[in-house]
Tab-separated table of N, CA and C in Angstrom:
chain	number	residue	atom	x	y	z
P	18	UNK	N	0.847	-1.183	0.000
P	18	UNK	CA	0.000	0.000	0.000
P	18	UNK	C	0.887	1.239	0.000
P	19	UNK	N	0.580	2.202	-0.787
P	19	UNK	CA	1.376	3.421	-0.880
P	19	UNK	C	1.243	4.249	0.388
P	20	UNK	N	2.303	5.038	0.660
P	20	UNK	CA	2.304	5.858	1.868
P	20	UNK	C	1.136	6.832	1.898
P	21	UNK	N	0.758	7.393	0.746
P	21	UNK	CA	-0.379	8.308	0.708
P	21	UNK	C	-1.657	7.605	1.117
P	22	UNK	N	-1.822	6.347	0.677
P	22	UNK	CA	-2.994	5.573	1.064
P	22	UNK	C	-3.007	5.344	2.568
P	23	UNK	N	-1.847	5.027	3.129
P	23	UNK	CA	-1.752	4.806	4.569
P	23	UNK	C	-2.044	6.105	5.308
P	24	UNK	N	-1.474	7.200	4.830
P	24	UNK	CA	-1.725	8.494	5.460
P	24	UNK	C	-3.199	8.855	5.429
P	25	UNK	N	-3.837	8.633	4.291
P	25	UNK	CA	-5.268	8.906	4.172
P	25	UNK	C	-6.094	8.009	5.072
P	26	UNK	N	-5.724	6.735	5.139
P	26	UNK	CA	-6.435	5.797	6.008
P	26	UNK	C	-6.264	6.189	7.474
P	27	UNK	N	-5.064	6.639	7.843
P	27	UNK	CA	-4.842	7.110	9.214
P	27	UNK	C	-5.708	8.327	9.519
P	28	UNK	N	-5.789	9.254	8.566
P	28	UNK	CA	-6.640	10.436	8.758
P	28	UNK	C	-8.088	10.028	9.008
P	29	UNK	N	-8.587	9.076	8.220
P	29	UNK	CA	-9.968	8.615	8.386
P	29	UNK	C	-10.179	7.937	9.735
P	30	UNK	N	-9.204	7.140	10.155
P	30	UNK	CA	-9.318	6.450	11.437
P	30	UNK	C	-9.312	7.444	12.592
P	31	UNK	N	-8.406	8.400	12.546
P	31	UNK	CA	-8.344	9.419	13.604
P	31	UNK	C	-9.650	10.211	13.634
P	32	UNK	N	-10.170	10.572	12.469
P	32	UNK	CA	-11.437	11.310	12.415
P	32	UNK	C	-12.579	10.469	12.982
P	33	UNK	N	-12.586	9.174	12.682
P	33	UNK	CA	-13.635	8.285	13.192
P	33	UNK	C	-13.609	8.198	14.709
P	34	UNK	N	-12.410	8.219	15.262
P	34	UNK	CA	-12.264	8.101	16.713
P	34	UNK	C	-12.361	9.444	17.427
P	35	UNK	N	-12.407	10.520	16.661
P	35	UNK	CA	-12.376	11.864	17.231
P	35	UNK	C	-13.457	12.148	18.255
P	36	UNK	N	-14.626	11.574	18.082
P	36	UNK	CA	-15.719	11.820	19.022
P	36	UNK	C	-15.829	10.716	20.063
P	37	UNK	N	-14.869	9.812	20.077
P	37	UNK	CA	-14.841	8.770	21.096
P	37	UNK	C	-15.239	7.410	20.568
P	38	UNK	N	-14.674	6.393	21.189
P	38	UNK	CA	-14.947	5.028	20.737
P	38	UNK	C	-16.377	4.610	21.027
P	39	UNK	N	-16.950	5.113	22.098
P	39	UNK	CA	-18.321	4.739	22.432
P	39	UNK	C	-19.278	5.280	21.376
P	40	UNK	N	-19.047	6.505	20.944
P	40	UNK	CA	-19.899	7.098	19.901
P	40	UNK	C	-19.723	6.383	18.571
P	41	UNK	N	-18.509	5.938	18.294
P	41	UNK	CA	-18.245	5.240	17.042
P	41	UNK	C	-19.076	3.966	16.967
P	42	UNK	N	-19.110	3.219	18.051
P	42	UNK	CA	-19.906	2.003	18.111
P	42	UNK	C	-19.201	0.795	17.517
P	43	UNK	N	-19.607	-0.363	17.981
P	43	UNK	CA	-18.989	-1.622	17.571
P	43	UNK	C	-19.211	-1.895	16.088
P	44	UNK	N	-20.416	-1.637	15.584
P	44	UNK	CA	-20.700	-1.961	14.178
P	44	UNK	C	-19.843	-1.144	13.216
P	45	UNK	N	-19.493	0.071	13.594
P	45	UNK	CA	-18.609	0.881	12.751
P	45	UNK	C	-17.144	0.539	12.997
P	46	UNK	N	-16.825	0.129	14.214
P	46	UNK	CA	-15.434	-0.157	14.574
P	46	UNK	C	-14.925	-1.458	13.951
P	47	UNK	N	-15.758	-2.479	13.889
P	47	UNK	CA	-15.288	-3.792	13.428
P	47	UNK	C	-14.708	-3.780	12.011
P	48	UNK	N	-15.365	-3.151	11.023
P	48	UNK	CA	-14.746	-3.125	9.689
P	48	UNK	C	-13.429	-2.346	9.672
P	49	UNK	N	-13.363	-1.283	10.461
P	49	UNK	CA	-12.137	-0.481	10.551
P	49	UNK	C	-11.005	-1.320	11.152
P	50	UNK	N	-11.326	-2.048	12.214
P	50	UNK	CA	-10.337	-2.909	12.869
P	50	UNK	C	-9.871	-3.994	11.905
P	51	UNK	N	-10.815	-4.623	11.212
P	51	UNK	CA	-10.468	-5.690	10.264
P	51	UNK	C	-9.564	-5.184	9.151
P	52	UNK	N	-9.881	-4.007	8.621
P	52	UNK	CA	-9.076	-3.447	7.531
P	52	UNK	C	-7.646	-3.189	7.994
P	53	UNK	N	-7.488	-2.603	9.179
P	53	UNK	CA	-6.139	-2.337	9.689
P	53	UNK	C	-5.410	-3.629	10.036
P	54	UNK	N	-6.145	-4.584	10.591
P	54	UNK	CA	-5.526	-5.865	10.940
P	54	UNK	C	-4.939	-6.526	9.692
P	55	UNK	N	-5.692	-6.571	8.617
P	55	UNK	CA	-5.212	-7.169	7.364
P	55	UNK	C	-4.018	-6.402	6.806
P	56	UNK	N	-4.130	-5.085	6.788
P	56	UNK	CA	-3.076	-4.223	6.252
P	56	UNK	C	-1.766	-4.440	7.012
P	57	UNK	N	-1.857	-4.456	8.339
P	57	UNK	CA	-0.651	-4.559	9.165
P	57	UNK	C	-0.062	-5.964	9.148
P	58	UNK	N	-0.922	-6.976	9.168
P	58	UNK	CA	-0.429	-8.358	9.137
P	58	UNK	C	0.311	-8.639	7.831
P	59	UNK	N	-0.146	-8.034	6.740
P	59	UNK	CA	0.476	-8.252	5.433
P	59	UNK	C	1.801	-7.510	5.271
P	60	UNK	N	2.103	-6.604	6.180
P	60	UNK	CA	3.311	-5.778	6.045
P	60	UNK	C	4.603	-6.565	6.226
P	61	UNK	N	4.551	-7.631	7.024
P	61	UNK	CA	5.757	-8.400	7.305
P	61	UNK	C	6.652	-7.771	8.363
P	62	UNK	N	6.308	-6.590	8.851
P	62	UNK	CA	7.089	-5.917	9.886
P	62	UNK	C	6.680	-6.463	11.256
P	63	UNK	N	7.652	-6.887	12.090
P	63	UNK	CA	7.313	-7.461	13.393
P	63	UNK	C	6.527	-6.506	14.297
P	64	UNK	N	6.870	-5.233	14.285
P	64	UNK	CA	6.146	-4.263	15.107
P	64	UNK	C	4.702	-4.113	14.667
P	65	UNK	N	4.505	-4.075	13.357
P	65	UNK	CA	3.151	-3.950	12.826
P	65	UNK	C	2.363	-5.244	13.004
P	66	UNK	N	3.051	-6.376	12.932
P	66	UNK	CA	2.383	-7.661	13.164
P	66	UNK	C	1.879	-7.756	14.598
P	67	UNK	N	2.644	-7.213	15.537
P	67	UNK	CA	2.218	-7.203	16.944
P	67	UNK	C	0.964	-6.348	17.114
P	68	UNK	N	0.914	-5.225	16.412
P	68	UNK	CA	-0.279	-4.374	16.462
P	68	UNK	C	-1.468	-5.137	15.873
P	69	UNK	N	-1.249	-5.866	14.781
P	69	UNK	CA	-2.317	-6.657	14.161
P	69	UNK	C	-2.848	-7.710	15.130
P	70	UNK	N	-1.962	-8.327	15.909
P	70	UNK	CA	-2.394	-9.321	16.901
P	70	UNK	C	-3.256	-8.673	17.979
P	71	UNK	N	-2.872	-7.482	18.424
P	71	UNK	CA	-3.666	-6.781	19.430
P	71	UNK	C	-5.028	-6.395	18.856
P	72	UNK	N	-5.057	-6.019	17.583
P	72	UNK	CA	-6.336	-5.721	16.937
P	72	UNK	C	-7.230	-6.958	16.897
P	73	UNK	N	-6.633	-8.120	16.682
P	73	UNK	CA	-7.395	-9.366	16.695
P	73	UNK	C	-8.013	-9.606	18.073
P	74	UNK	N	-7.233	-9.368	19.119
P	74	UNK	CA	-7.750	-9.495	20.489
P	74	UNK	C	-8.889	-8.509	20.724
P	75	UNK	N	-8.723	-7.287	20.228
P	75	UNK	CA	-9.753	-6.265	20.399
P	75	UNK	C	-11.054	-6.688	19.722
P	76	UNK	N	-10.956	-7.217	18.499
P	76	UNK	CA	-12.155	-7.693	17.802
P	76	UNK	C	-12.879	-8.750	18.622
P	77	UNK	N	-12.121	-9.669	19.208
P	77	UNK	CA	-12.727	-10.724	20.017
P	77	UNK	C	-13.418	-10.142	21.250
P	78	UNK	N	-12.827	-9.113	21.844
P	78	UNK	CA	-13.397	-8.494	23.044
P	78	UNK	C	-14.652	-7.678	22.737
P	79	UNK	N	-14.843	-7.296	21.485
P	79	UNK	CA	-16.006	-6.484	21.126
P	79	UNK	C	-17.253	-7.319	20.864
P	80	UNK	N	-17.161	-8.621	21.037
P	80	UNK	CA	-18.321	-9.498	20.911
P	80	UNK	C	-19.367	-9.058	21.942
P	81	UNK	N	-20.582	-8.744	21.487
P	81	UNK	CA	-21.596	-8.226	22.412
P	81	UNK	C	-21.917	-9.166	23.575
P	82	UNK	N	-21.781	-10.470	23.374
P	82	UNK	CA	-22.100	-11.416	24.442
P	82	UNK	C	-21.097	-11.373	25.585
P	83	UNK	N	-19.850	-11.041	25.276
P	83	UNK	CA	-18.835	-11.042	26.319
P	83	UNK	C	-18.165	-9.695	26.501
P	84	UNK	N	-18.830	-8.615	26.081
P	84	UNK	CA	-18.222	-7.284	26.129
P	84	UNK	C	-17.880	-6.886	27.560
P	85	UNK	N	-16.610	-6.582	27.769
P	85	UNK	CA	-16.121	-6.122	29.069
P	85	UNK	C	-15.395	-4.800	28.844
P	86	UNK	N	-16.005	-3.673	29.254
P	86	UNK	CA	-15.401	-2.371	28.983
P	86	UNK	C	-14.002	-2.205	29.568
P	87	UNK	N	-13.745	-2.827	30.712
P	87	UNK	CA	-12.417	-2.705	31.322
P	87	UNK	C	-11.374	-3.403	30.448
P	88	UNK	N	-11.694	-4.600	29.958
P	88	UNK	CA	-10.767	-5.322	29.075
P	88	UNK	C	-10.558	-4.579	27.765
P	89	UNK	N	-11.636	-4.053	27.201
P	89	UNK	CA	-11.529	-3.297	25.952
P	89	UNK	C	-10.697	-2.041	26.182
P	90	UNK	N	-10.933	-1.354	27.297
P	90	UNK	CA	-10.153	-0.161	27.615
P	90	UNK	C	-8.676	-0.472	27.755
P	91	UNK	N	-8.368	-1.579	28.439
P	91	UNK	CA	-6.964	-1.979	28.608
P	91	UNK	C	-6.321	-2.298	27.257
P	92	UNK	N	-7.062	-2.974	26.386
P	92	UNK	CA	-6.532	-3.278	25.048
P	92	UNK	C	-6.310	-2.007	24.238
P	93	UNK	N	-7.216	-1.047	24.348
P	93	UNK	CA	-7.035	0.223	23.635
P	93	UNK	C	-5.792	0.956	24.130
P	94	UNK	N	-5.568	0.930	25.448
P	94	UNK	CA	-4.368	1.573	25.989
P	94	UNK	C	-3.110	0.870	25.494
P	95	UNK	N	-3.130	-0.467	25.488
P	95	UNK	CA	-1.996	-1.242	24.990
P	95	UNK	C	-1.764	-0.958	23.507
P	96	UNK	N	-2.839	-0.913	22.753
P	96	UNK	CA	-2.761	-0.615	21.325
P	96	UNK	C	-2.182	0.781	21.100
P	97	UNK	N	-2.609	1.732	21.908
P	97	UNK	CA	-2.069	3.086	21.805
P	97	UNK	C	-0.569	3.112	22.025
P	98	UNK	N	-0.102	2.372	23.048
P	98	UNK	CA	1.342	2.290	23.312
P	98	UNK	C	2.079	1.666	22.128
P	99	UNK	N	1.523	0.573	21.598
P	99	UNK	CA	2.160	-0.099	20.459
P	99	UNK	C	2.251	0.835	19.253
P	100	UNK	N	1.181	1.540	18.970
P	100	UNK	CA	1.160	2.436	17.812
P	100	UNK	C	2.167	3.568	17.996
P	101	UNK	N	2.272	4.093	19.215
P	101	UNK	CA	3.250	5.157	19.464
P	101	UNK	C	4.678	4.651	19.278
P	102	UNK	N	4.949	3.399	19.696
P	102	UNK	CA	6.291	2.830	19.491
P	102	UNK	C	6.591	2.676	18.002
P	103	UNK	N	5.616	2.204	17.248
P	103	UNK	CA	5.795	2.043	15.802
P	103	UNK	C	6.030	3.406	15.149
P	104	UNK	N	5.358	4.431	15.646
P	104	UNK	CA	5.510	5.784	15.082
P	104	UNK	C	6.943	6.274	15.196
P	105	UNK	N	7.644	5.847	16.246
P	105	UNK	CA	9.025	6.263	16.441
P	105	UNK	C	10.031	5.376	15.734
P	106	UNK	N	9.577	4.277	15.162
P	106	UNK	CA	10.473	3.340	14.479
P	106	UNK	C	10.601	3.719	13.004
P	107	UNK	N	11.514	3.039	12.333
P	107	UNK	CA	11.765	3.312	10.912
P	107	UNK	C	10.507	3.171	10.064
P	108	UNK	N	9.700	2.164	10.366
P	108	UNK	CA	8.499	1.918	9.571
P	108	UNK	C	7.522	3.095	9.654
P	109	UNK	N	7.588	3.861	10.730
P	109	UNK	CA	6.675	4.980	10.905
P	109	UNK	C	7.202	6.313	10.429
P	110	UNK	N	8.366	6.319	9.780
P	110	UNK	CA	8.996	7.581	9.383
P	110	UNK	C	8.082	8.507	8.592
P	111	UNK	N	7.434	7.997	7.572
P	111	UNK	CA	6.639	8.851	6.684
P	111	UNK	C	5.314	9.294	7.297
P	112	UNK	N	4.789	8.512	8.219
P	112	UNK	CA	3.485	8.833	8.811
P	112	UNK	C	3.570	8.871	10.334
P	113	UNK	N	4.764	9.099	10.846
P	113	UNK	CA	4.996	9.067	12.289
P	113	UNK	C	4.113	10.006	13.081
P	114	UNK	N	3.917	11.225	12.589
P	114	UNK	CA	3.093	12.195	13.317
P	114	UNK	C	1.652	11.696	13.426
P	115	UNK	N	1.137	11.161	12.329
P	115	UNK	CA	-0.236	10.652	12.334
P	115	UNK	C	-0.358	9.424	13.232
P	116	UNK	N	0.657	8.556	13.195
P	116	UNK	CA	0.647	7.384	14.069
P	116	UNK	C	0.698	7.801	15.531
P	117	UNK	N	1.517	8.790	15.840
P	117	UNK	CA	1.597	9.283	17.218
P	117	UNK	C	0.250	9.826	17.672
P	118	UNK	N	-0.393	10.580	16.804
P	118	UNK	CA	-1.707	11.137	17.116
P	118	UNK	C	-2.711	10.014	17.376
P	119	UNK	N	-2.689	8.986	16.532
P	119	UNK	CA	-3.586	7.849	16.708
P	119	UNK	C	-3.275	7.115	18.006
P	120	UNK	N	-1.992	6.914	18.303
P	120	UNK	CA	-1.603	6.227	19.529
P	120	UNK	C	-2.088	6.946	20.771
P	121	UNK	N	-1.921	8.259	20.798
P	121	UNK	CA	-2.384	9.056	21.940
P	121	UNK	C	-3.901	8.965	22.064
P	122	UNK	N	-4.598	9.070	20.950
P	122	UNK	CA	-6.053	9.001	20.953
P	122	UNK	C	-6.548	7.648	21.457
P	123	UNK	N	-5.941	6.565	20.997
P	123	UNK	CA	-6.328	5.225	21.460
P	123	UNK	C	-6.094	5.079	22.959
P	124	UNK	N	-4.950	5.564	23.430
P	124	UNK	CA	-4.652	5.493	24.856
P	124	UNK	C	-5.656	6.263	25.692
P	125	UNK	N	-5.995	7.468	25.264
P	125	UNK	CA	-6.976	8.294	25.988
P	125	UNK	C	-8.341	7.625	26.008
P	126	UNK	N	-8.750	7.099	24.864
P	126	UNK	CA	-10.055	6.447	24.782
P	126	UNK	C	-10.101	5.193	25.655
P	127	UNK	N	-9.016	4.435	25.665
P	127	UNK	CA	-8.954	3.255	26.523
P	127	UNK	C	-9.030	3.629	27.986
P	128	UNK	N	-8.316	4.668	28.362
P	128	UNK	CA	-8.332	5.146	29.743
P	128	UNK	C	-9.729	5.632	30.123
P	129	UNK	N	-10.363	6.393	29.240
P	129	UNK	CA	-11.702	6.911	29.513
P	129	UNK	C	-12.721	5.778	29.633
P	130	UNK	N	-12.631	4.785	28.764
P	130	UNK	CA	-13.555	3.655	28.803
P	130	UNK	C	-13.382	2.870	30.096
P	131	UNK	N	-12.146	2.652	30.494
P	131	UNK	CA	-11.869	1.940	31.740
P	131	UNK	C	-12.380	2.732	32.936
P	132	UNK	N	-12.143	4.041	32.940
P	132	UNK	CA	-12.619	4.889	34.039
P	132	UNK	C	-14.135	4.855	34.157
P	133	UNK	N	-14.839	4.971	33.027
P	133	UNK	CA	-16.306	4.936	33.052
P	133	UNK	C	-16.813	3.607	33.593
P	134	UNK	N	-16.154	2.532	33.225
P	134	UNK	CA	-16.614	1.199	33.619
P	134	UNK	C	-16.344	0.903	35.088
P	135	UNK	N	-15.359	1.570	35.675
P	135	UNK	CA	-15.001	1.252	37.063
P	135	UNK	C	-15.535	2.271	38.064
P	136	UNK	N	-16.243	3.295	37.584
P	136	UNK	CA	-16.853	4.258	38.515
P	136	UNK	C	-17.944	3.580	39.311
P	137	UNK	N	-18.014	3.937	40.568
P	137	UNK	CA	-19.056	3.351	41.431
P	137	UNK	C	-20.203	4.300	41.570
């Protein structure tokens, strides 16, 4: 996939998450997760493959029958950390700023989801 395509896809993902993961909803999130999972798994890069594995875990956690907001929040925070690490690596050179933005956003959303779920 060309860097411009990746940059554009990152822009769309960041925009989708801009109003929060809860507002985005599972039905909108699943195709986005699947598309990124396929894209990253096909890259052959170990860092990106690790992100693809975490996306696979996230998809499994979004099953409505077993949805656990704390687990999903923790996975989003982990995913945010992974994306930020990739942004600083060679593979993230061309889109590092966008990856960093996405990583921070995922981490914040995971933290917010976990906080909402654990409030008494």
